[in-house]
PDB file of C-alpha atoms in Angstrom:
ATOM      1  CA  UNK A  30       0.000   0.000   0.000  1.00 91.00           C
ATOM      2  CA  UNK A  31       1.095   3.559  -0.600  1.00 93.00           C
ATOM      3  CA  UNK A  32      -0.049   7.035   0.356  1.00 91.00           C
ATOM      4  CA  UNK A  33       0.848  10.329  -1.235  1.00 92.00           C
ATOM      5  CA  UNK A  34      -0.138  13.540   0.590  1.00 86.00           C
ATOM      6  CA  UNK A  35       2.124  15.929  -1.280  1.00 86.00           C
ATOM      7  CA  UNK A  36       1.686  19.659  -0.814  1.00 86.00           C
ATOM      8  CA  UNK A  37      -0.491  19.284   2.260  1.00 81.00           C
ATOM      9  CA  UNK A  38       0.480  22.727   3.554  1.00 82.00           C
ATOM     10  CA  UNK A  39      -3.040  23.302   4.878  1.00 85.00           C
ATOM     11  CA  UNK A  40      -2.822  20.266   7.181  1.00 87.00           C
ATOM     12  CA  UNK A  41      -1.982  21.062  10.797  1.00 89.00           C
ATOM     13  CA  UNK A  42       0.531  19.019  12.821  1.00 90.00           C
ATOM     14  CA  UNK A  43      -2.221  17.415  14.897  1.00 92.00           C
ATOM     15  CA  UNK A  44      -3.906  16.168  11.705  1.00 92.00           C
ATOM     16  CA  UNK A  45      -0.898  13.924  10.970  1.00 91.00           C
ATOM     17  CA  UNK A  46      -0.755  12.605  14.527  1.00 93.00           C
ATOM     18  CA  UNK A  47      -4.473  11.842  14.502  1.00 93.00           C
ATOM     19  CA  UNK A  48      -4.389  10.147  11.099  1.00 91.00           C
ATOM     20  CA  UNK A  49      -1.482   7.846  11.880  1.00 92.00           C
ATOM     21  CA  UNK A  50      -2.560   7.090  15.452  1.00 93.00           C
ATOM     22  CA  UNK A  51      -5.763   5.522  14.091  1.00 93.00           C
ATOM     23  CA  UNK A  52      -3.607   2.519  13.177  1.00 87.00           C
ATOM     24  CA  UNK A  53      -5.230   1.995   9.790  1.00 91.00           C
ATOM     25  CA  UNK A  54      -2.039   2.795   7.851  1.00 92.00           C
ATOM     26  CA  UNK A  55       0.150   0.039   9.292  1.00 93.00           C
ATOM     27  CA  UNK A  56       0.516  -1.705   5.906  1.00 95.00           C
ATOM     28  CA  UNK A  57       2.004   1.276   4.100  1.00 95.00           C
ATOM     29  CA  UNK A  58       5.200   0.494   2.234  1.00 97.00           C
ATOM     30  CA  UNK A  59       5.496   3.878   0.530  1.00 98.00           C
ATOM     31  CA  UNK A  60       4.655   7.252   2.062  1.00 97.00           C
ATOM     32  CA  UNK A  61       5.159  10.627   0.412  1.00 97.00           C
ATOM     33  CA  UNK A  62       4.575  13.644   2.650  1.00 96.00           C
ATOM     34  CA  UNK A  63       6.671  16.011   0.535  1.00 96.00           C
ATOM     35  CA  UNK A  64       5.812  19.671   0.995  1.00 95.00           C
ATOM     36  CA  UNK A  65       3.567  18.994   3.985  1.00 95.00           C
ATOM     37  CA  UNK A  66       5.368  21.919   5.547  1.00 93.00           C
ATOM     38  CA  UNK A  67       3.545  21.865   8.896  1.00 94.00           C
ATOM     39  CA  UNK A  68       4.283  18.254   9.815  1.00 95.00           C
ATOM     40  CA  UNK A  69       6.561  18.184  12.849  1.00 96.00           C
ATOM     41  CA  UNK A  70       8.360  15.636  14.997  1.00 97.00           C
ATOM     42  CA  UNK A  71       5.128  14.543  16.700  1.00 96.00           C
ATOM     43  CA  UNK A  72       3.665  13.603  13.317  1.00 96.00           C
ATOM     44  CA  UNK A  73       6.845  11.820  12.254  1.00 97.00           C
ATOM     45  CA  UNK A  74       6.991   9.902  15.528  1.00 97.00           C
ATOM     46  CA  UNK A  75       3.409   8.808  14.914  1.00 96.00           C
ATOM     47  CA  UNK A  76       4.394   7.638  11.416  1.00 96.00           C
ATOM     48  CA  UNK A  77       7.313   5.683  12.872  1.00 97.00           C
ATOM     49  CA  UNK A  78       5.158   3.998  15.508  1.00 96.00           C
ATOM     50  CA  UNK A  79       2.311   3.042  13.184  1.00 96.00           C
ATOM     51  CA  UNK A  80       4.001   2.361   9.818  1.00 96.00           C
ATOM     52  CA  UNK A  81       6.710  -0.172  10.673  1.00 95.00           C
ATOM     53  CA  UNK A  82       7.065  -1.734   7.206  1.00 97.00           C
ATOM     54  CA  UNK A  83       7.739   1.440   5.237  1.00 97.00           C
ATOM     55  CA  UNK A  84      10.217   0.902   2.414  1.00 98.00           C
ATOM     56  CA  UNK A  85      10.077   4.393   0.937  1.00 98.00           C
ATOM     57  CA  UNK A  86       9.587   7.624   2.859  1.00 98.00           C
ATOM     58  CA  UNK A  87       9.717  11.061   1.295  1.00 98.00           C
ATOM     59  CA  UNK A  88       9.719  14.088   3.586  1.00 97.00           C
ATOM     60  CA  UNK A  89      11.098  16.643   1.147  1.00 97.00           C
ATOM     61  CA  UNK A  90      10.566  20.243   2.193  1.00 96.00           C
ATOM     62  CA  UNK A  91       9.009  19.331   5.535  1.00 96.00           C
ATOM     63  CA  UNK A  92      10.635  22.225   7.375  1.00 95.00           C
ATOM     64  CA  UNK A  93       9.534  21.481  10.942  1.00 96.00           C
ATOM     65  CA  UNK A  94      11.089  18.012  11.221  1.00 97.00           C
ATOM     66  CA  UNK A  95      14.257  17.682  13.314  1.00 98.00           C
ATOM     67  CA  UNK A  96      16.717  14.943  14.223  1.00 98.00           C
ATOM     68  CA  UNK A  97      14.355  13.866  17.033  1.00 98.00           C
ATOM     69  CA  UNK A  98      11.691  12.728  14.570  1.00 97.00           C
ATOM     70  CA  UNK A  99      14.223  11.162  12.217  1.00 97.00           C
ATOM     71  CA  UNK A 100      15.833   9.220  15.072  1.00 98.00           C
ATOM     72  CA  UNK A 101      12.450   7.653  15.748  1.00 98.00           C
ATOM     73  CA  UNK A 102      12.060   6.751  12.047  1.00 98.00           C
ATOM     74  CA  UNK A 103      15.512   5.138  12.017  1.00 98.00           C
ATOM     75  CA  UNK A 104      14.732   3.157  15.177  1.00 97.00           C
ATOM     76  CA  UNK A 105      11.239   1.971  14.203  1.00 97.00           C
ATOM     77  CA  UNK A 106      11.139   1.682  10.386  1.00 97.00           C
ATOM     78  CA  UNK A 107      13.699  -1.090   9.859  1.00 97.00           C
ATOM     79  CA  UNK A 108      12.705  -1.843   6.246  1.00 98.00           C
ATOM     80  CA  UNK A 109      13.469   1.544   4.742  1.00 98.00           C
ATOM     81  CA  UNK A 110      15.192   1.359   1.378  1.00 98.00           C
ATOM     82  CA  UNK A 111      14.714   4.950   0.224  1.00 98.00           C
ATOM     83  CA  UNK A 112      14.681   7.983   2.550  1.00 98.00           C
ATOM     84  CA  UNK A 113      14.230  11.373   0.899  1.00 98.00           C
ATOM     85  CA  UNK A 114      14.940  14.336   3.172  1.00 98.00           C
ATOM     86  CA  UNK A 115      15.620  17.001   0.556  1.00 98.00           C
ATOM     87  CA  UNK A 116      15.112  20.461   2.034  1.00 97.00           C
ATOM     88  CA  UNK A 117      14.490  19.308   5.620  1.00 98.00           C
ATOM     89  CA  UNK A 118      16.477  22.314   6.783  1.00 97.00           C
ATOM     90  CA  UNK A 119      16.390  21.788  10.561  1.00 98.00           C
ATOM     91  CA  UNK A 120      18.375  18.543  10.421  1.00 97.00           C
ATOM     92  CA  UNK A 121      21.795  18.519  12.041  1.00 97.00           C
ATOM     93  CA  UNK A 122      22.596  14.876  11.328  1.00 96.00           C
ATOM     94  CA  UNK A 123      22.382  13.593  14.916  1.00 97.00           C
ATOM     95  CA  UNK A 124      20.254  10.662  13.694  1.00 96.00           C
ATOM     96  CA  UNK A 125      22.853   9.519  11.144  1.00 97.00           C
ATOM     97  CA  UNK A 126      25.412   7.493  13.164  1.00 94.00           C
ATOM     98  CA  UNK A 127      22.982   4.608  13.749  1.00 94.00           C
ATOM     99  CA  UNK A 128      21.706   4.374  10.161  1.00 96.00           C
ATOM    100  CA  UNK A 129      24.059   1.658   8.922  1.00 94.00           C
ATOM    101  CA  UNK A 130      23.380  -0.490  11.986  1.00 96.00           C
ATOM    102  CA  UNK A 131      19.584  -0.064  12.117  1.00 97.00           C
ATOM    103  CA  UNK A 132      18.636   0.381   8.456  1.00 97.00           C
ATOM    104  CA  UNK A 133      20.663  -2.396   6.874  1.00 95.00           C
ATOM    105  CA  UNK A 134      18.607  -2.369   3.666  1.00 97.00           C
ATOM    106  CA  UNK A 135      18.824   1.385   3.070  1.00 97.00           C
ATOM    107  CA  UNK A 136      19.970   2.061  -0.487  1.00 97.00           C
ATOM    108  CA  UNK A 137      19.313   5.789  -0.969  1.00 98.00           C
ATOM    109  CA  UNK A 138      19.521   8.687   1.470  1.00 98.00           C
ATOM    110  CA  UNK A 139      18.806  12.089  -0.063  1.00 98.00           C
ATOM    111  CA  UNK A 140      20.018  15.014   2.058  1.00 98.00           C
ATOM    112  CA  UNK A 141      20.039  17.609  -0.700  1.00 98.00           C
ATOM    113  CA  UNK A 142      19.502  21.155   0.601  1.00 97.00           C
ATOM    114  CA  UNK A 143      20.056  20.109   4.246  1.00 98.00           C
ATOM    115  CA  UNK A 144      22.590  22.818   5.153  1.00 97.00           C
ATOM    116  CA  UNK A 145      23.714  21.674   8.602  1.00 97.00           C
ATOM    117  CA  UNK A 146      24.489  18.029   7.847  1.00 97.00           C
ATOM    118  CA  UNK A 147      28.273  17.652   7.708  1.00 95.00           C
ATOM    119  CA  UNK A 148      29.836  16.100   4.610  1.00 94.00           C
ATOM    120  CA  UNK A 149      32.432  14.249   6.728  1.00 93.00           C
ATOM    121  CA  UNK A 150      29.628  12.352   8.498  1.00 95.00           C
ATOM    122  CA  UNK A 151      28.126  11.358   5.157  1.00 95.00           C
ATOM    123  CA  UNK A 152      31.518  10.207   3.852  1.00 94.00           C
ATOM    124  CA  UNK A 153      31.942   8.033   6.945  1.00 93.00           C
ATOM    125  CA  UNK A 154      28.542   6.421   6.346  1.00 95.00           C
ATOM    126  CA  UNK A 155      29.425   5.614   2.746  1.00 94.00           C
ATOM    127  CA  UNK A 156      32.799   4.180   3.789  1.00 92.00           C
ATOM    128  CA  UNK A 157      30.976   1.893   6.229  1.00 93.00           C
ATOM    129  CA  UNK A 158      28.416   0.829   3.605  1.00 93.00           C
ATOM    130  CA  UNK A 159      29.657   1.064   0.027  1.00 91.00           C
ATOM    131  CA  UNK A 160      26.204   0.066  -1.287  1.00 93.00           C
ATOM    132  CA  UNK A 161      24.537   3.134   0.246  1.00 96.00           C
ATOM    133  CA  UNK A 162      23.976   6.071  -2.112  1.00 97.00           C
ATOM    134  CA  UNK A 163      23.865   9.404  -0.308  1.00 97.00           C
ATOM    135  CA  UNK A 164      23.139  12.742  -1.944  1.00 97.00           C
ATOM    136  CA  UNK A 165      24.801  15.718  -0.276  1.00 97.00           C
ATOM    137  CA  UNK A 166      23.647  19.328   0.046  1.00 97.00           C
ATOM    138  CA  UNK A 167      24.317  19.966  -3.653  1.00 96.00           C
ATOM    139  CA  UNK A 168      22.587  16.805  -4.839  1.00 96.00           C
ATOM    140  CA  UNK A 169      25.896  15.129  -5.636  1.00 96.00           C
ATOM    141  CA  UNK A 170      26.575  11.529  -4.712  1.00 96.00           C
ATOM    142  CA  UNK A 171      28.855  11.287  -1.691  1.00 95.00           C
ATOM    143  CA  UNK A 172      32.025   9.380  -2.432  1.00 90.00           C
ATOM    144  CA  UNK A 173      33.974   7.406   0.151  1.00 82.00           C
ATOM    145  CA  UNK A 174      37.140   8.038  -1.801  1.00 63.00           C
ATOM    146  CA  UNK A 175      37.661  11.742  -1.131  1.00 53.00           C
ATOM    147  CA  UNK A 176      39.597  11.256   2.105  1.00 53.00           C
ATOM    148  CA  UNK A 177      41.210   8.060   0.866  1.00 53.00           C
ATOM    149  CA  UNK A 178      42.527   9.859  -2.210  1.00 53.00           C
ATOM    150  CA  UNK A 179      43.943  12.672  -0.080  1.00 60.00           C
ATOM    151  CA  UNK A 180      45.697  10.195   2.219  1.00 58.00           C
ATOM    152  CA  UNK A 181      47.214   8.348  -0.726  1.00 47.00           C
ATOM    153  CA  UNK A 182      48.424  11.594  -2.325  1.00 60.00           C
ATOM    154  CA  UNK A 183      49.974  12.793   0.943  1.00 62.00           C
ATOM    155  CA  UNK A 184      51.547   9.410   1.756  1.00 58.00           C
ATOM    156  CA  UNK A 185      52.466   7.598  -1.447  1.00 59.00           C
ATOM    157  CA  UNK A 186      53.905   4.139  -1.125  1.00 53.00           C
ATOM    158  CA  UNK A 187      57.660   4.055  -1.387  1.00 53.00           C
ATOM    159  CA  UNK A 188      59.218   1.714  -3.974  1.00 58.00           C
ATOM    160  CA  UNK A 189      60.736  -0.423  -1.189  1.00 55.00           C
ATOM    161  CA  UNK A 190      57.305  -1.131   0.360  1.00 51.00           C
ATOM    162  CA  UNK A 191      55.784  -2.218  -2.941  1.00 48.00           C
TER     163      UNK A 191
END
């Protein structure tokens, strides 16, 4: 099952909590709340509690969501494959360190236009899971090789160690 509520700017935060707390959306595998600009952590926590089998979650341009709500998603929605957080501007990245451990099937993490998420943290995630595709602030795929390349250039192998 899937649900798309894009551009639900007229919906209040309590509307999301009420809708998901009814428990009738527990079979959702795809949820798109993009541009539901009033949804907040309470709504996201309700999603996490009542939609445990989500595979795809899009929260693009949901400006009121913070790391608190995303931490709950990461802890409760173990089947996520695709997590789109483009333009979720209040994120700091505090929810990221546990992603590789808790969301083992995650294939795509879009953090485009998330200004306070540090690139170094994203590079570490990709180094830990080479199958994970992460989009950075500019929409570019994060590469694990940036630091590795710098280390190799600064410390080339000597002919005697070859």
